Amino acid sequence: MEPILDIQKISKKYKIRGFEPHYLMLRDVLSKKNRKRSKNKEEFWALKDITFKVFSGESLGIIGKNGAGKSTLLKILSKITPPTKGRIISRGRVASLLEVGTGFHPELTGRENIFLNGSILGLKKNEIKEKFDEIVDFAGVEKFIDMPLKHYSSGMQLRLAFAVAAHLEPEILIIDEVLAVGDAEFQKKSLGKMKDVTKEGRTVLFVSHNLQAVNTLCKRSVLLEKGEIKLDGPSNEVIRAYNNEIIGAIHEWTGVNGDEHAALLKTKVYSDANVFYTNRDIYIEMEYEVYENITNLVVGFHIINEFGCHILYVLRDDYDTKIESITLKGKYKERFKIPANHLAKGTYTIAFDLGIHNVKKIASDESNLQFYVMNEDSYGCRFPVIDAPGYSGIFRPNWKI
Amino acid sequence: MFYVIEPTKKIKINLRELWQYRELFYFFTWRDIKVKYKQAVLGVLWAILQPLIGMLIFTFFGKVLKIPSDGIPYPVFAYSGLMLWTMFASSISNAGNSMVNNAHIIKKIYFPRLIIPTSAIFVATFDFMMAFVVYICLLLYFNVDFSVAKLLAFTFISVIIIVVTSFGLGSFFSALNVKYRDVKYIIPFFVQSLMFLTPVIYPTSVLKYDWAKYLIAINPISGAIDLSRNVLLSKSLNIELLAVSCISAIILFFVGLLYFKRTEEFFADIA
């Protein structure tokens, strides 16, 4: 099968003139001062040899830090700016939503803006007429449709803008950060609409910092870093790599951390999937060596969430009824399980604790592991709302009896 | 639908694509007209008031300075020049600022960029049509003898000459404006100066030398105004002067178009 988008060695160079704006004043050109400065123009490669293929019906996520080249890539794909090198072979009509509401004019009414915006986005007048009621209904602005846009609330404007955009029907749809609009209910509607789009077999390129949304909408993702493709593969793997990179997370540590009594040798956090999901078990493993028999050895860990909140402390033998326990010399391996449907989505830090009760700490607060938990598809989110506060508490339980 | 996105090497004018986007010409023009008159209390009346007030002022000076008018009542004479001149002046300034004014759209969505300055000229053409209705009223009021067919035909050609010229200069200025923001200040100055080199408030016949007439004709607007005024005169049209104006208009058209096409791909990067 031929790819619908074949991106071949795309590079894009920008010349940067320090902190000067891109445009000039004539006096700058006329004055010698600037002529000197313009020699010092720096070249900057926003994209370097980007190559990948997208097949019809596929939805591809594009992730990366700010400045990684995501927006430049989308601009080239949507023909807003040409590449410096390379070429793209496209086999479908592209529509891009680099920003919802482009071309909206505050003096015009909602109705007029639907036509204007739709037309700028590439819809024919007749197509807009056909979909008009659907768009108005989707945006929920029936009562205000003949009022100038300047009287709309910002939420209403965004809804209207998204509604127009959502009714485009190109073969390839390029979306940049548009799901972060509106209230919870509208987000749910938007996400549902985006899912429909992918189900209809259209190709979607989706750029977002919202990894949850990328994971929900796209099976495959591309990770960009400094203008280059760092990873291209299944979304969950790419997202995990990206997450580890941004939070500098390590899921596994080996070494020797301790003293003459005992030492931590290996720690690990893992799950049966590649990523940590709220609805799956998460395992934490620690290996340590005891160099002599120790009474009341403390083995466990703390978990701290992304807001610095200490959420739990677990010990190997918390529930042991014996008053005294002796750990014999030797190597040990302890496994813990955080059962599914406990931790909510978020980034967690594990601080391991090894010590002798009431005597000393042997190894603690070091070899910290981090892991990022997210919702799997819409499991545990009957009403998937991205970033809704309801799903970002400390727990994500499944408590119905 | 199959296409390739590549670094651009040659200047290519994709007429088929412009045709596919034809509705956008309409929508941009429609938007500008709507927005322009929506908040103004007098609304579309402004399209008429501009040349009308100009006519009153210049009639006053015309009478004081005894400017000849080839036998046409001076108010009609001044108005006939001013309505065409106003169209040209607003075409140039609308078009010249159009790319910068629409930068937010250019940076976000692709469509043939030429639509933007062209629509700006259509807005001025719409205003002209309003002003033209007043012109006919003036002709009737002053009881000027004219043939309707000739009036319509000649005015139509005049408008075409102005549109072609404005397109050339407008797209040139609009592209230059993206790079050099000074252009915004240069345009009004340019338009104002050029007006006195154009037979707007005086007839070409005041020029004594033939070479001066040819020199003035290089400005296509001179040709356009002379042509439309010829309707009211009994003397025949100087085809040679008109030809000079037409050729000049076509040259300006292509120079503007080429400059625009050569720079358009980087609009989104620098706008």
CSV table of N, CA and C in Angstrom, one decimal, chain A residues 212-358:
chain,number,residue,atom,x,y,z
A,212,GLN,N,-1.9,12.2,27.4
A,212,GLN,CA,-3.1,11.4,27.6
A,212,GLN,C,-3.9,11.4,26.4
A,213,ALA,N,-4.1,12.5,25.8
A,213,ALA,CA,-4.9,12.6,24.6
A,213,ALA,C,-4.2,12.0,23.4
A,214,VAL,N,-2.9,12.1,23.3
A,214,VAL,CA,-2.2,11.5,22.2
A,214,VAL,C,-2.3,10.0,22.3
A,215,ASN,N,-2.2,9.5,23.5
A,215,ASN,CA,-2.3,8.0,23.7
A,215,ASN,C,-3.7,7.5,23.4
A,216,THR,N,-4.7,8.3,23.7
A,216,THR,CA,-6.0,7.9,23.5
A,216,THR,C,-6.3,7.9,22.0
A,217,LEU,N,-5.8,8.9,21.3
A,217,LEU,CA,-6.2,9.1,19.9
A,217,LEU,C,-5.3,8.4,18.9
A,218,CYS,N,-4.0,8.2,19.3
A,218,CYS,CA,-3.1,7.7,18.3
A,218,CYS,C,-2.5,6.4,18.7
A,219,LYS,N,-2.4,5.5,17.7
A,219,LYS,CA,-1.7,4.2,18.0
A,219,LYS,C,-0.2,4.4,17.9
A,220,ARG,N,0.1,5.3,16.9
A,220,ARG,CA,1.6,5.4,16.7
A,220,ARG,C,2.0,6.9,17.0
A,221,SER,N,3.2,7.1,17.4
A,221,SER,CA,3.7,8.4,17.7
A,221,SER,C,5.1,8.6,17.2
A,222,VAL,N,5.4,9.8,16.9
A,222,VAL,CA,6.8,10.2,16.6
A,222,VAL,C,7.3,11.2,17.6
A,223,LEU,N,8.5,10.9,18.2
A,223,LEU,CA,9.0,11.8,19.1
A,223,LEU,C,10.1,12.7,18.5
A,224,LEU,N,9.9,14.0,18.5
A,224,LEU,CA,10.9,14.9,17.9
A,224,LEU,C,11.8,15.5,19.0
A,225,GLU,N,13.1,15.6,18.7
A,225,GLU,CA,14.0,16.2,19.7
A,225,GLU,C,15.0,17.0,18.9
A,226,LYS,N,15.1,18.3,19.1
A,226,LYS,CA,16.0,19.2,18.4
A,226,LYS,C,15.9,19.1,16.9
A,227,GLY,N,14.7,19.0,16.4
A,227,GLY,CA,14.6,18.9,15.0
A,227,GLY,C,14.8,17.6,14.3
A,228,GLU,N,15.0,16.5,15.2
A,228,GLU,CA,15.3,15.2,14.6
A,228,GLU,C,14.3,14.2,15.2
A,229,ILE,N,14.1,13.1,14.4
A,229,ILE,CA,13.2,12.1,15.0
A,229,ILE,C,14.0,11.3,16.0
A,230,LYS,N,13.5,11.2,17.2
A,230,LYS,CA,14.2,10.4,18.2
A,230,LYS,C,13.7,9.0,18.2
A,231,LEU,N,12.4,9.0,18.1
A,231,LEU,CA,11.7,7.7,18.2
A,231,LEU,C,10.4,7.7,17.4
A,232,ASP,N,10.1,6.5,16.8
A,232,ASP,CA,9.0,6.4,16.0
A,232,ASP,C,8.4,5.0,16.3
A,233,GLY,N,7.3,4.9,16.9
A,233,GLY,CA,6.8,3.6,17.2
A,233,GLY,C,5.4,3.7,17.9
A,234,PRO,N,5.0,2.6,18.5
A,234,PRO,CA,3.7,2.6,19.2
A,234,PRO,C,3.7,3.7,20.3
A,235,SER,N,2.5,4.4,20.3
A,235,SER,CA,2.4,5.5,21.2
A,235,SER,C,2.8,5.3,22.6
A,236,ASN,N,2.4,4.1,23.2
A,236,ASN,CA,2.7,4.0,24.6
A,236,ASN,C,4.2,3.9,24.8
A,237,GLU,N,4.9,3.3,23.9
A,237,GLU,CA,6.4,3.2,24.1
A,237,GLU,C,7.1,4.6,23.9
A,238,VAL,N,6.6,5.3,22.9
A,238,VAL,CA,7.2,6.6,22.6
A,238,VAL,C,6.9,7.5,23.8
A,239,ILE,N,5.7,7.5,24.3
A,239,ILE,CA,5.3,8.3,25.4
A,239,ILE,C,6.1,8.0,26.6
A,240,ARG,N,6.3,6.7,26.8
A,240,ARG,CA,7.1,6.3,28.0
A,240,ARG,C,8.5,6.9,27.9
A,241,ALA,N,9.1,6.8,26.7
A,241,ALA,CA,10.4,7.3,26.5
A,241,ALA,C,10.5,8.8,26.7
A,242,TYR,N,9.4,9.5,26.2
A,242,TYR,CA,9.4,10.9,26.3
A,242,TYR,C,9.3,11.3,27.7
A,243,ASN,N,8.4,10.6,28.4
A,243,ASN,CA,8.2,10.9,29.8
A,243,ASN,C,9.4,10.8,30.6
A,244,ASN,N,10.1,9.7,30.4
A,244,ASN,CA,11.3,9.4,31.1
A,244,ASN,C,12.3,10.5,30.9
A,245,GLU,N,12.3,11.0,29.6
A,245,GLU,CA,13.2,12.0,29.3
A,245,GLU,C,12.8,13.3,29.9
A,246,ILE,N,11.6,13.7,29.9
A,246,ILE,CA,11.2,15.0,30.5
A,246,ILE,C,11.4,15.0,32.0
A,247,ILE,N,10.9,14.0,32.6
A,247,ILE,CA,11.1,14.0,34.1
A,247,ILE,C,12.4,13.4,34.5
A,248,GLY,N,13.2,13.0,33.6
A,248,GLY,CA,14.5,12.3,33.9
A,248,GLY,C,14.2,11.1,34.7
A,249,ALA,N,13.1,10.4,34.4
A,249,ALA,CA,12.7,9.3,35.2
A,249,ALA,C,13.6,8.0,34.9
A,250,ILE,N,14.0,7.3,35.9
A,250,ILE,CA,14.6,6.0,35.7
A,250,ILE,C,13.7,5.0,36.4
A,251,HIS,N,13.5,3.9,35.8
A,251,HIS,CA,12.6,2.9,36.3
A,251,HIS,C,13.4,1.8,37.0
A,252,GLU,N,14.7,1.8,36.8
A,252,GLU,CA,15.5,0.8,37.4
A,252,GLU,C,16.8,1.4,37.8
A,253,TRP,N,17.3,0.8,38.9
A,253,TRP,CA,18.6,1.3,39.4
A,253,TRP,C,19.4,0.1,40.0
A,254,THR,N,20.7,0.0,39.7
A,254,THR,CA,21.5,-1.0,40.3
A,254,THR,C,22.8,-0.3,40.8
A,255,GLY,N,23.3,-0.8,41.8
A,255,GLY,CA,24.5,-0.2,42.4
A,255,GLY,C,24.6,-0.8,43.8
A,256,VAL,N,25.4,-0.1,44.6
A,256,VAL,CA,25.6,-0.4,46.0
A,256,VAL,C,25.4,0.8,46.8
A,257,ASN,N,24.3,0.8,47.7
A,257,ASN,CA,24.1,2.0,48.5
A,257,ASN,C,23.8,1.5,49.9
A,258,GLY,N,24.8,1.7,50.8
A,258,GLY,CA,24.6,1.2,52.1
A,258,GLY,C,25.9,1.4,53.0
A,259,ASP,N,26.0,0.6,54.0
A,259,ASP,CA,27.2,0.7,54.9
A,259,ASP,C,27.6,-0.8,55.3
A,260,GLU,N,28.3,-0.9,56.4
A,260,GLU,CA,28.8,-2.2,56.8
A,260,GLU,C,27.7,-3.2,57.2
A,261,HIS,N,26.5,-2.7,57.5
A,261,HIS,CA,25.4,-3.6,57.9
A,261,HIS,C,24.6,-4.2,56.8
A,262,ALA,N,24.3,-3.3,55.8
A,262,ALA,CA,23.5,-3.8,54.7
A,262,ALA,C,23.6,-2.8,53.6
A,263,ALA,N,23.1,-3.2,52.4
A,263,ALA,CA,23.2,-2.3,51.3
A,263,ALA,C,22.0,-2.6,50.3
A,264,LEU,N,21.6,-1.6,49.7
A,264,LEU,CA,20.6,-1.7,48.6
A,264,LEU,C,21.3,-2.0,47.3
A,265,LEU,N,20.9,-3.0,46.6
A,265,LEU,CA,21.6,-3.4,45.4
A,265,LEU,C,20.9,-3.0,44.1
A,266,LYS,N,19.6,-3.2,44.1
A,266,LYS,CA,18.8,-3.0,42.9
A,266,LYS,C,17.4,-2.5,43.2
A,267,THR,N,16.9,-1.6,42.5
A,267,THR,CA,15.5,-1.2,42.7
A,267,THR,C,14.9,-1.1,41.3
A,268,LYS,N,13.6,-1.3,41.2
A,268,LYS,CA,12.9,-1.4,39.9
A,268,LYS,C,11.4,-1.1,40.1
A,269,VAL,N,10.9,-0.4,39.1
A,269,VAL,CA,9.4,-0.3,39.1
A,269,VAL,C,9.0,-0.7,37.7
A,270,TYR,N,7.9,-1.5,37.6
A,270,TYR,CA,7.5,-2.0,36.3
A,270,TYR,C,6.1,-2.4,36.3
A,271,SER,N,5.6,-2.6,35.1
A,271,SER,CA,4.2,-3.2,35.0
A,271,SER,C,4.2,-4.1,33.9
A,272,ASP,N,3.1,-4.8,33.6
A,272,ASP,CA,3.1,-5.8,32.5
A,272,ASP,C,2.9,-5.1,31.2
A,273,ALA,N,2.6,-3.8,31.2
A,273,ALA,CA,2.5,-3.1,29.9
A,273,ALA,C,3.8,-2.3,29.8
A,274,ASN,N,4.0,-1.6,28.7
A,274,ASN,CA,5.2,-0.8,28.6
A,274,ASN,C,5.1,0.5,29.4
A,275,VAL,N,3.8,0.9,29.6
A,275,VAL,CA,3.6,2.1,30.3
A,275,VAL,C,2.9,1.8,31.6
A,276,PHE,N,2.8,2.7,32.5
A,276,PHE,CA,2.0,2.5,33.7
A,276,PHE,C,0.6,3.1,33.5
A,277,TYR,N,-0.3,2.2,33.7
A,277,TYR,CA,-1.7,2.6,33.6
A,277,TYR,C,-2.4,2.5,34.9
A,278,THR,N,-3.4,3.4,35.1
A,278,THR,CA,-4.1,3.4,36.4
A,278,THR,C,-4.8,2.1,36.6
A,279,ASN,N,-5.2,1.4,35.6
A,279,ASN,CA,-6.0,0.2,35.7
A,279,ASN,C,-5.2,-1.1,35.7
A,280,ARG,N,-3.9,-1.0,35.9
A,280,ARG,CA,-3.1,-2.2,35.9
A,280,ARG,C,-2.2,-2.2,37.1
A,281,ASP,N,-1.8,-3.4,37.5
A,281,ASP,CA,-0.9,-3.5,38.7
A,281,ASP,C,0.4,-2.9,38.4
A,282,ILE,N,1.0,-2.3,39.4
A,282,ILE,CA,2.3,-1.7,39.3
A,282,ILE,C,3.2,-2.4,40.3
A,283,TYR,N,4.4,-2.9,39.9
A,283,TYR,CA,5.2,-3.7,40.8
A,283,TYR,C,6.5,-2.9,41.1
A,284,ILE,N,6.9,-3.0,42.4
A,284,ILE,CA,8.1,-2.4,42.8
A,284,ILE,C,8.9,-3.5,43.4
A,285,GLU,N,10.2,-3.5,43.0
A,285,GLU,CA,11.0,-4.6,43.5
A,285,GLU,C,12.3,-3.9,44.1
A,286,MET,N,12.7,-4.5,45.2
A,286,MET,CA,14.0,-4.1,45.7
A,286,MET,C,14.9,-5.3,46.1
A,287,GLU,N,16.1,-5.2,45.8
A,287,GLU,CA,17.1,-6.3,46.2
A,287,GLU,C,18.1,-5.6,47.1
A,288,TYR,N,18.4,-6.4,48.1
A,288,TYR,CA,19.4,-5.8,49.1
A,288,TYR,C,20.2,-6.9,49.7
A,289,GLU,N,21.3,-6.6,50.3
A,289,GLU,CA,22.1,-7.6,50.9
A,289,GLU,C,22.4,-7.2,52.4
A,290,VAL,N,22.2,-8.2,53.2
A,290,VAL,CA,22.5,-8.0,54.7
A,290,VAL,C,23.8,-8.6,55.0
A,291,TYR,N,24.7,-7.9,55.6
A,291,TYR,CA,26.1,-8.4,55.8
A,291,TYR,C,26.2,-9.1,57.1
A,292,GLU,N,25.3,-8.8,58.0
A,292,GLU,CA,25.3,-9.5,59.4
A,292,GLU,C,23.9,-9.6,59.8
A,293,ASN,N,23.6,-10.5,60.8
A,293,ASN,CA,22.2,-10.6,61.3
A,293,ASN,C,21.8,-9.3,61.9
A,294,ILE,N,20.6,-8.8,61.5
A,294,ILE,CA,20.1,-7.5,62.0
A,294,ILE,C,18.7,-7.7,62.6
A,295,THR,N,18.6,-7.1,63.8
A,295,THR,CA,17.3,-7.1,64.4
A,295,THR,C,16.5,-5.9,64.0
A,296,ASN,N,15.2,-6.2,63.6
A,296,ASN,CA,14.3,-5.1,63.2
A,296,ASN,C,14.8,-4.3,62.0
A,297,LEU,N,15.1,-5.0,60.9
A,297,LEU,CA,15.5,-4.3,59.7
A,297,LEU,C,14.3,-3.6,59.1
A,298,VAL,N,14.5,-2.4,58.6
A,298,VAL,CA,13.4,-1.7,58.0
A,298,VAL,C,13.6,-1.7,56.5
A,299,VAL,N,12.7,-2.3,55.8
A,299,VAL,CA,12.8,-2.3,54.3
A,299,VAL,C,11.5,-1.8,53.7
A,300,GLY,N,11.5,-0.8,53.0
A,300,GLY,CA,10.3,-0.3,52.4
A,300,GLY,C,10.5,0.9,51.5
A,301,PHE,N,9.4,1.7,51.3
A,301,PHE,CA,9.6,2.9,50.4
A,301,PHE,C,8.5,3.8,50.7
A,302,HIS,N,8.7,5.1,50.3
A,302,HIS,CA,7.7,6.1,50.3
A,302,HIS,C,7.3,6.4,48.8
A,303,ILE,N,6.1,6.9,48.7
A,303,ILE,CA,5.8,7.4,47.3
A,303,ILE,C,5.3,8.8,47.5
A,304,ILE,N,5.9,9.7,46.6
A,304,ILE,CA,5.5,11.1,46.7
A,304,ILE,C,5.0,11.5,45.3
A,305,ASN,N,3.9,12.2,45.3
A,305,ASN,CA,3.3,12.5,44.0
A,305,ASN,C,3.9,13.8,43.5
A,306,GLU,N,3.4,14.2,42.3
A,306,GLU,CA,4.1,15.3,41.6
A,306,GLU,C,3.9,16.6,42.3
A,307,PHE,N,3.0,16.7,43.2
A,307,PHE,CA,2.9,18.0,44.0
A,307,PHE,C,3.7,18.0,45.2
A,308,GLY,N,4.5,17.0,45.4
A,308,GLY,CA,5.4,16.9,46.6
A,308,GLY,C,4.7,16.3,47.8
A,309,CYS,N,3.5,15.8,47.5
A,309,CYS,CA,2.7,15.3,48.6
A,309,CYS,C,3.1,13.8,48.9
A,310,HIS,N,3.4,13.6,50.1
A,310,HIS,CA,3.8,12.2,50.5
A,310,HIS,C,2.5,11.4,50.6
A,311,ILE,N,2.4,10.5,49.8
A,311,ILE,CA,1.1,9.8,49.8
A,311,ILE,C,1.1,8.4,50.4
A,312,LEU,N,2.2,7.8,50.6
A,312,LEU,CA,2.2,6.5,51.3
A,312,LEU,C,3.6,6.1,51.7
A,313,TYR,N,3.6,5.1,52.7
A,313,TYR,CA,4.8,4.6,53.2
A,313,TYR,C,4.5,3.1,53.4
A,314,VAL,N,5.3,2.3,52.8
A,314,VAL,CA,5.1,0.8,52.9
A,314,VAL,C,6.3,0.1,53.4
A,315,LEU,N,6.1,-0.9,54.4
A,315,LEU,CA,7.3,-1.7,54.8
A,315,LEU,C,7.0,-3.1,54.5
A,316,ARG,N,8.1,-3.8,54.4
A,316,ARG,CA,8.1,-5.3,54.2
A,316,ARG,C,7.3,-6.0,55.2
A,317,ASP,N,7.4,-5.6,56.5
A,317,ASP,CA,6.8,-6.4,57.6
A,317,ASP,C,6.0,-5.5,58.5
A,318,ASP,N,5.3,-4.5,57.9
A,318,ASP,CA,4.4,-3.7,58.7
A,318,ASP,C,3.4,-4.5,59.5
A,319,TYR,N,2.9,-5.5,58.8
A,319,TYR,CA,1.8,-6.3,59.4
A,319,TYR,C,2.2,-7.5,60.1
A,320,ASP,N,3.5,-7.6,60.4
A,320,ASP,CA,4.0,-8.7,61.1
A,320,ASP,C,3.7,-8.5,62.6
A,321,THR,N,3.2,-9.5,63.3
A,321,THR,CA,2.8,-9.3,64.7
A,321,THR,C,3.9,-9.5,65.7
A,322,LYS,N,5.0,-10.1,65.2
A,322,LYS,CA,6.1,-10.3,66.1
A,322,LYS,C,6.7,-9.0,66.5
A,323,ILE,N,7.1,-8.9,67.8
A,323,ILE,CA,7.7,-7.6,68.2
A,323,ILE,C,9.1,-7.5,67.7
A,324,GLU,N,9.8,-8.5,67.6
A,324,GLU,CA,11.2,-8.5,67.1
A,324,GLU,C,11.3,-9.5,66.0
A,325,SER,N,12.0,-9.0,65.0
A,325,SER,CA,12.3,-10.0,63.9
A,325,SER,C,13.8,-9.8,63.5
A,326,ILE,N,14.4,-11.0,63.2
A,326,ILE,CA,15.8,-10.9,62.9
A,326,ILE,C,16.0,-11.3,61.5
A,327,THR,N,16.7,-10.5,60.8
A,327,THR,CA,17.0,-10.7,59.4
A,327,THR,C,18.4,-11.3,59.3
A,328,LEU,N,18.5,-12.5,58.8
A,328,LEU,CA,19.8,-13.2,58.7
A,328,LEU,C,20.6,-12.7,57.6
A,329,LYS,N,21.9,-12.9,57.7
A,329,LYS,CA,22.8,-12.5,56.7
A,329,LYS,C,22.5,-13.1,55.4
A,330,GLY,N,22.6,-12.3,54.3
A,330,GLY,CA,22.3,-12.9,53.0
A,330,GLY,C,21.7,-11.9,52.0
A,331,LYS,N,21.4,-12.4,50.8
A,331,LYS,CA,20.8,-11.5,49.8
A,331,LYS,C,19.3,-11.7,49.8
A,332,TYR,N,18.5,-10.6,49.7
A,332,TYR,CA,17.1,-10.7,49.7
A,332,TYR,C,16.5,-10.0,48.5
A,333,LYS,N,15.3,-10.4,48.1
A,333,LYS,CA,14.6,-9.7,47.1
A,333,LYS,C,13.1,-9.5,47.5
A,334,GLU,N,12.7,-8.3,47.5
A,334,GLU,CA,11.3,-8.0,48.0
A,334,GLU,C,10.5,-7.5,46.8
A,335,ARG,N,9.2,-8.0,46.7
A,335,ARG,CA,8.4,-7.4,45.7
A,335,ARG,C,7.1,-6.8,46.3
A,336,PHE,N,6.7,-5.7,45.8
A,336,PHE,CA,5.5,-5.0,46.3
A,336,PHE,C,4.6,-4.9,45.1
A,337,LYS,N,3.3,-4.8,45.4
A,337,LYS,CA,2.4,-4.6,44.3
A,337,LYS,C,1.4,-3.5,44.6
A,338,ILE,N,1.4,-2.5,43.8
A,338,ILE,CA,0.3,-1.4,43.9
A,338,ILE,C,-0.8,-1.9,43.0
A,339,PRO,N,-1.9,-2.4,43.6
A,339,PRO,CA,-2.9,-3.0,42.8
A,339,PRO,C,-3.6,-2.0,41.8
A,340,ALA,N,-4.1,-2.5,40.8
A,340,ALA,CA,-4.8,-1.7,39.8
A,340,ALA,C,-5.8,-0.8,40.5
A,341,ASN,N,-6.2,0.3,39.8
A,341,ASN,CA,-7.2,1.2,40.3
A,341,ASN,C,-6.9,1.8,41.7
A,342,HIS,N,-5.7,2.1,41.9
A,342,HIS,CA,-5.4,2.8,43.1
A,342,HIS,C,-4.8,4.2,42.8
A,343,LEU,N,-3.7,4.2,42.2
A,343,LEU,CA,-3.1,5.5,41.9
A,343,LEU,C,-3.8,6.2,40.7
A,344,ALA,N,-3.9,7.5,40.9
A,344,ALA,CA,-4.5,8.3,39.8
A,344,ALA,C,-3.3,8.6,38.9
A,345,LYS,N,-3.7,9.1,37.7
A,345,LYS,CA,-2.8,9.6,36.7
A,345,LYS,C,-1.8,10.6,37.3
A,346,GLY,N,-0.6,10.5,37.0
A,346,GLY,CA,0.4,11.5,37.5
A,346,GLY,C,1.8,10.9,37.5
A,347,THR,N,2.7,11.8,38.0
A,347,THR,CA,4.1,11.4,38.1
A,347,THR,C,4.4,11.1,39.6
A,348,TYR,N,5.0,10.0,39.8
A,348,TYR,CA,5.3,9.6,41.2
A,348,TYR,C,6.8,9.3,41.4
A,349,THR,N,7.2,9.6,42.6
A,349,THR,CA,8.6,9.4,42.9
A,349,THR,C,8.6,8.3,44.1
A,350,ILE,N,9.5,7.4,43.9
A,350,ILE,CA,9.7,6.4,45.0
A,350,ILE,C,11.0,6.7,45.7
A,351,ALA,N,10.9,6.8,47.0
A,351,ALA,CA,12.1,7.0,47.9
A,351,ALA,C,12.2,5.7,48.7
A,352,PHE,N,13.3,5.0,48.4
A,352,PHE,CA,13.4,3.7,49.2
A,352,PHE,C,14.0,3.9,50.5
A,353,ASP,N,13.7,3.0,51.4
A,353,ASP,CA,14.1,3.1,52.8
A,353,ASP,C,14.7,1.8,53.3
A,354,LEU,N,15.9,1.9,53.8
A,354,LEU,CA,16.6,0.7,54.3
A,354,LEU,C,17.3,1.2,55.6
A,355,GLY,N,17.0,0.5,56.7
A,355,GLY,CA,17.6,0.9,57.9
A,355,GLY,C,17.3,0.0,59.1
A,356,ILE,N,17.8,0.4,60.3
A,356,ILE,CA,17.5,-0.5,61.4
A,356,ILE,C,16.6,0.4,62.4
A,357,HIS,N,15.5,-0.2,62.7
A,357,HIS,CA,14.5,0.5,63.5
A,357,HIS,C,15.1,1.1,64.8
A,358,ASN,N,14.9,2.4,64.9
A,358,ASN,CA,15.3,3.1,66.1
A,358,ASN,C,16.8,3.2,66.2
